[in-house]
Amino acid sequence: MADQEITLMKGNEAIAHAAIRCGCDGYFGYPITPQSEVLETLAEQKPWETTGMVVLQAESETSSINMVYGGAGCGKKVMTSSSSPGISLMQEGLSYMAGCEIPCLVVNVSRGGPGLGTIQPSQADYFQSCKGGGHGDYHLIVLAPSSVQETADFVDLAFELAFKYRNPAMILSDGVIGQMMEKVVLPPFKPRRTEEQILKECPWAATGRPKTRKPNVITSLELDPAKMEEINIRIQKKYAEIQEKEVRFEEYMLEDAEYAICAFGSAARIAKKAIEDARKEGIKVGLLRPITLWPFPYKEIDKLSNKVKGILSLEINAGQMVEDIRLAVNGRIPVNHYGRLGGIIPAPDEVVAELKKMMK
Amino acid sequence: MDIKEIIQPENLVYQKPELLNDTPMHYCPGCSHGVVHKLISEVIADMGMADKTVGVSPVGCAVFAYKYIDIDWEEAAHGRAPALATAIKRLWPDRMVFTYQGDGDLACIGTAETIHALNRGENITIIFINNAIYGMTGGQMAPTTLLGMKTATCPYGRDPKLHGYPLKIADIAAQLEGTCYVTRQSVHTVAAINKAKKAIRKAFEYNMAGKGSCLVEMVSTCNSGWKLSPVKANKWMEENMFPFYHIGDLKDINQ
Ligand SMILES: Cc1ncc(C[n+]2csc(CCOP(=O)(O)OP(=O)(O)O)c2C)c(N)n1
Ligand code: SF4
Ligand SMILES: [Mg+2]
């Protein structure tokens, strides 16, 4: 079947193809390394001639995210992608969309910071992605792919979750996954929803008011504190439900493990190699890879801490996810962090050395 | 004569527009915002487009525009309305999409979104309430504040050495290839109101005909910000605003 064809492509290209195939209605973006291939691939594919998907290069990331806001508010399946500095510019829009409770997909192919930083890969946007990023009490649903295949698969999944919970979803990739070429089976084609389907599925959307209903208003504003508190409580309940139902993670060689590495995205790939090497030296170590960074697998790490003697958080940053691991572990066992900064990728032998340090 | 004979359609001289609901407006007495809301409501109803219109409200005194006009709305972040409108129109091309923005929202924090949406020729209308001040936040200087005009953040009068010069967004918009209709109107007299209504209608019709972007600037009063009674504010506007912000069409591709 043509749909099942294996192709070789970059993570960024896979995002573009997956978006077209999952029936995305609109993409709005602004060039930035290392993710520009997303918009470039879409421009080359011309989906407006095939599926009718709108593709627009905006004047800034501020504008991209607000185009996404407009599109999401009228019930469409819309997305943007960028890299760290651009994602910083989008925080206002993300906060508004979380407040309006409207769905969208934002892809961050992250690079090293702070500031203009480097165009090399980094995972230093964990805090920004998982802890709010913009103003107010809100969360994004955050998926962290560790292969090109997962990148492609998560586009549809992220949209599904975003629409299910009416909340922005993010794919937190990085320069490694975005730029790396790998084998991938692209998801099958799904037609874009028809006008009728959108009106049925999104009765809240601002699409023009027939006489039969009240106006639909997409807003995050409420000046009455009692009502605003109610809205916030409702949103928090939704977050609790997401935490209950949507945690995703992968376990690797944990059955007999005495030590565990926790790593996500590209760092998890390095962790797997380090685990193989360590096991050759007789160190019983496995991996817990959070796939959803928010909701975070606190319960699973809590359980893990009753089984292993220590956890090493391997991140390509100065230690961000390690804070969540420590929360889950609650002081029962040592939790260390190892990471490299500024666009340097940690090597497996460094990780093995770090494991040995923890075992002493 | 019996009252029933008087209440006849042919005798009707004034009616509340059907799309303007009964929610009490929060606007100060004499403020232009309310009049422009009325005109927009009338035009949408006259065109029979209520079920096909999406408005984008700003951050500014008109943030609650969606509470008064019974159509679907999206409430944008400060300055970003043209970006939202761009996407709505592109994703629902048969809809009539407009933004409603103040001078702080449009000519300052959202200048980039405004210029680029107009320059791309998005088939949207931007209704621009230029009252030369930040009304909502308590009367601070706007990019449109006139030279010498006193506001909370230029209490000694706007000084070009300190604050630069007032920005004529409509003049810039008229230069852009993407715009098809750029006009400057006001709503301080019945005659002006009638012209302003025609301008809004023309803009909406151009959008639906796919001719490009429209900007309808309404040179407006802010009684609270200017600290003038409604009558005095209208007079001050005629004497001070109109000589700088000339009323009339700046561009009409059909002329
Ligand atoms: C990002 C951001 N910055 C500042 C504000 C505060 N603020 C609200 S309205 C406004 C100015 C509104 O002035 P204008 O657009 O001229 O509208 P008017 O009230 O005069 O109609 C400002 C600065 C805000 N809400 N958001
Ligand atoms: S503050 Fe100014 S712009 Fe705002 S409602 Fe009052 S008069 Fe109108
Ligand atoms: Mg103003």
XYZ file of N, CA, C and O in Angstrom, chain A residues 25-26 28 54 56 58-60 62-63 66-67 69-71 73-74 76 78 92 96 195 198-199 205-211 213-219 221 223, chain B residues 18-19 50-54 59 63-64 66 69-78 80 83-88 90-92 94-95 112-114 116-117 120 122:
320
model
N -5.985 21.995 8.791
C -6.615 23.047 7.982
C -5.687 24.222 7.702
O -5.869 24.929 6.706
N -4.731 24.456 8.595
C -3.902 25.637 8.382
C -2.600 25.598 9.162
O -2.552 25.126 10.304
N 0.679 28.239 10.073
C 1.169 29.621 10.055
C 2.533 29.631 10.736
O 2.658 29.178 11.872
N -4.454 25.634 4.309
C -3.872 26.972 4.174
C -2.446 26.954 4.729
O -2.205 26.406 5.805
N 0.708 29.722 5.427
C 1.017 31.150 5.354
C 2.273 31.468 6.151
O 2.404 31.084 7.315
N 4.020 34.045 8.176
C 3.593 35.233 8.920
C 4.745 36.223 9.042
O 5.876 35.930 8.668
N 4.458 37.399 9.596
C 5.477 38.436 9.745
C 6.305 38.257 11.008
O 7.314 38.947 11.178
N 5.897 37.370 11.877
C 6.651 37.106 13.109
C 6.007 35.909 13.787
O 4.911 35.485 13.407
N 4.962 36.092 16.777
C 3.821 36.691 17.483
C 2.595 36.582 16.596
O 1.508 36.210 17.034
N 2.791 36.921 15.339
C 1.687 36.869 14.408
C 1.280 35.418 14.121
O 0.087 35.114 14.069
N -0.887 34.130 16.773
C -2.203 34.782 16.802
C -3.057 34.405 15.597
O -4.286 34.426 15.667
N -2.423 34.031 14.497
C -3.176 33.443 13.387
C -3.717 32.085 13.827
O -4.880 31.741 13.561
N -4.391 31.271 16.830
C -5.473 31.639 17.769
C -6.770 31.909 16.988
O -7.834 31.342 17.289
N -6.676 32.718 15.954
C -7.859 33.032 15.147
C -8.440 31.782 14.518
O -9.655 31.556 14.549
N -7.576 30.949 13.963
C -8.022 29.730 13.289
C -8.612 28.724 14.260
O -9.630 28.085 13.973
N -10.009 29.416 17.093
C -11.268 29.965 17.609
C -12.437 29.756 16.659
O -13.590 29.772 17.077
N -12.134 29.567 15.369
C -13.245 29.306 14.439
C -13.292 27.819 14.073
O -13.789 27.450 13.021
N -11.062 25.441 13.429
C -10.195 24.750 12.473
C -9.023 24.068 13.178
O -8.643 24.422 14.296
N -5.469 23.854 13.368
C -4.383 24.732 12.937
C -3.135 24.552 13.786
O -3.206 24.136 14.939
N 2.534 34.614 24.880
C 1.315 35.394 25.106
C 0.109 34.686 24.464
O -0.928 34.459 25.099
N -3.309 32.935 26.094
C -4.668 33.322 25.685
C -5.469 32.108 25.222
O -6.643 31.955 25.541
N -17.220 21.433 6.379
C -17.823 22.537 7.119
C -18.865 22.001 8.116
O -18.908 22.405 9.270
N -17.284 20.338 11.091
C -16.701 21.309 12.028
C -17.802 21.936 12.882
O -17.675 22.051 14.098
N -18.888 22.333 12.234
C -19.966 22.967 12.975
C -20.547 22.010 14.018
O -20.938 22.419 15.106
N -17.444 27.173 18.330
C -16.551 27.972 17.478
C -17.241 29.218 16.920
O -18.448 29.220 16.667
N -16.438 30.277 16.710
C -16.942 31.526 16.119
C -16.895 31.386 14.602
O -15.851 31.609 13.980
N -18.029 30.990 14.024
C -18.056 30.717 12.586
C -19.113 31.537 11.864
O -19.333 31.371 10.677
N -19.795 32.424 12.598
C -20.959 33.123 12.055
C -22.195 32.557 12.726
O -22.355 31.338 12.790
N -23.048 33.439 13.243
C -24.139 32.977 14.101
C -25.453 32.804 13.349
O -26.044 33.772 12.886
N -25.927 31.564 13.211
C -27.270 31.386 12.673
C -28.284 31.856 13.716
O -27.977 31.882 14.911
N -29.478 32.219 13.295
C -30.503 32.738 14.223
C -30.845 31.743 15.324
O -31.358 32.111 16.373
N -28.999 30.065 17.311
C -28.211 29.991 18.551
C -27.721 31.372 18.982
O -27.752 32.320 18.210
N -27.212 31.417 20.226
C -26.629 32.652 20.754
C -25.251 32.865 20.120
O -24.652 31.915 19.610
N -24.741 34.091 20.183
C -23.405 34.311 19.626
C -22.349 33.451 20.329
O -22.412 33.251 21.539
N -21.413 32.931 19.570
C -20.248 32.258 20.146
C -19.136 33.285 20.298
O -18.794 33.975 19.341
N -18.589 33.375 21.487
C -17.527 34.347 21.735
C -16.314 33.612 22.291
O -16.414 32.892 23.279
N -15.196 33.773 21.603
C -13.943 33.183 22.065
C -13.225 34.261 22.866
O -12.762 35.260 22.313
N -13.161 34.097 24.163
C -12.502 35.114 24.994
C -11.924 34.473 26.240
O -12.399 33.436 26.692
N -11.414 36.677 28.821
C -11.637 37.796 29.747
C -12.873 37.582 30.606
O -13.929 37.213 30.099
N -14.173 39.866 34.133
C -13.766 40.832 35.155
C -14.345 40.535 36.537
O -13.843 41.026 37.537
N -31.268 45.608 15.041
C -31.633 44.315 15.621
C -30.423 43.573 16.193
O -30.564 42.787 17.120
N -29.229 43.831 15.682
C -28.056 43.111 16.185
C -27.454 43.750 17.437
O -26.585 43.181 18.087
N -25.499 38.447 9.148
C -25.271 38.140 10.570
C -24.754 36.712 10.764
O -23.891 36.463 11.603
N -25.267 35.781 9.966
C -24.861 34.382 10.150
C -23.541 34.062 9.466
O -23.068 32.933 9.521
N -22.946 35.059 8.820
C -21.696 34.802 8.106
C -20.585 35.752 8.566
O -19.547 35.859 7.925
N -20.826 36.470 9.661
C -19.854 37.469 10.083
C -19.126 37.030 11.349
O -19.745 36.509 12.269
N -17.816 37.238 11.363
C -17.042 37.035 12.582
C -16.274 38.325 12.856
O -15.531 38.817 12.000
N -8.010 44.811 22.568
C -7.844 45.172 23.968
C -7.806 46.688 23.992
O -6.976 47.310 23.339
N -13.015 46.334 24.288
C -12.730 44.922 24.534
C -14.016 44.108 24.645
O -14.059 42.949 24.259
N -15.079 44.761 25.162
C -16.358 44.068 25.310
C -17.304 44.285 24.139
O -18.515 44.080 24.283
N -17.984 42.475 21.986
C -18.726 41.224 21.786
C -19.940 41.096 22.700
O -20.781 40.228 22.491
N -22.834 43.482 20.312
C -23.300 43.157 18.963
C -23.467 41.642 18.865
O -22.512 40.890 19.084
N -24.679 41.218 18.539
C -25.035 39.799 18.584
C -24.552 39.014 17.371
O -25.352 38.480 16.587
N -23.239 38.947 17.213
C -22.647 38.099 16.180
C -21.569 37.262 16.860
O -21.330 37.419 18.052
N -20.922 36.372 16.123
C -19.812 35.604 16.676
C -18.561 36.480 16.724
O -18.298 37.255 15.795
N -17.798 36.308 17.788
C -16.597 37.129 17.979
C -15.421 36.288 18.456
O -15.601 35.278 19.110
N -14.222 36.785 18.159
C -13.039 36.322 18.880
C -12.405 37.546 19.511
O -12.317 38.598 18.870
N -11.994 37.413 20.758
C -11.388 38.533 21.479
C -9.875 38.342 21.431
O -9.355 37.387 21.988
N -9.185 39.256 20.755
C -7.742 39.089 20.527
C -6.923 39.620 21.693
O -7.429 40.333 22.550
N -5.638 39.294 21.700
C -4.699 39.950 22.616
C -4.420 41.351 22.066
O -4.694 41.646 20.898
N -3.859 42.199 22.895
C -3.631 43.612 22.555
C -2.818 43.747 21.245
O -1.656 43.355 21.193
N -3.284 42.245 18.317
C -3.117 41.081 17.428
C -4.341 40.789 16.562
O -4.339 39.790 15.822
N -4.066 39.583 12.915
C -3.524 38.231 12.714
C -4.641 37.205 12.866
O -4.771 36.277 12.056
N -5.477 37.370 13.878
C -6.613 36.452 14.053
C -7.534 36.527 12.837
O -7.951 35.503 12.289
N -7.833 37.768 12.428
C -8.766 37.959 11.310
C -8.212 37.335 10.025
O -8.959 36.754 9.236
N -6.906 37.458 9.827
C -6.256 36.855 8.657
C -6.581 35.367 8.571
O -7.012 34.863 7.528
N -6.396 34.683 9.700
C -6.613 33.231 9.695
C -8.092 32.901 9.528
O -8.444 31.995 8.771
N -8.951 33.638 10.222
C -10.389 33.330 10.139
C -10.851 33.452 8.679
O -11.522 32.580 8.138
N -9.026 33.384 5.913
C -8.430 32.393 5.003
C -9.043 31.014 5.182
O -9.126 30.234 4.233
N -9.436 30.712 6.428
C -9.963 29.381 6.711
C -11.468 29.273 6.441
O -11.993 28.190 6.241
N -12.157 30.413 6.461
C -13.595 30.462 6.130
C -13.764 31.579 5.089
O -14.304 32.655 5.397
N -15.754 32.393 2.822
C -17.051 33.023 2.508
C -17.595 33.833 3.677
O -18.694 34.373 3.617
N -16.842 33.923 4.756
C -17.292 34.709 5.905
C -16.869 36.166 5.749
O -15.907 36.484 5.044
N 2.753 46.054 13.507
C 3.256 45.041 12.572
C 2.109 44.205 12.022
O 1.992 44.003 10.808
N 1.235 43.728 12.921
C 0.113 42.888 12.489
C -0.779 43.662 11.523
O -1.274 43.120 10.530
N -0.989 44.962 11.829
C -1.866 45.788 11.002
C -1.290 45.979 9.604
O -1.934 45.688 8.587
N 1.059 44.408 8.023
C 1.261 43.197 7.218
C -0.052 42.579 6.751
O -0.121 42.085 5.627
N -1.065 42.625 7.578
C -2.368 42.104 7.127
C -2.872 42.956 5.962
O -3.332 42.428 4.944
N -0.752 42.283 2.844
C -1.008 40.993 2.185
C -2.307 41.035 1.411
O -2.601 40.119 0.660
N -5.291 40.917 2.750
C -6.309 40.042 3.354
C -7.676 40.671 3.112
O -7.836 41.885 3.252
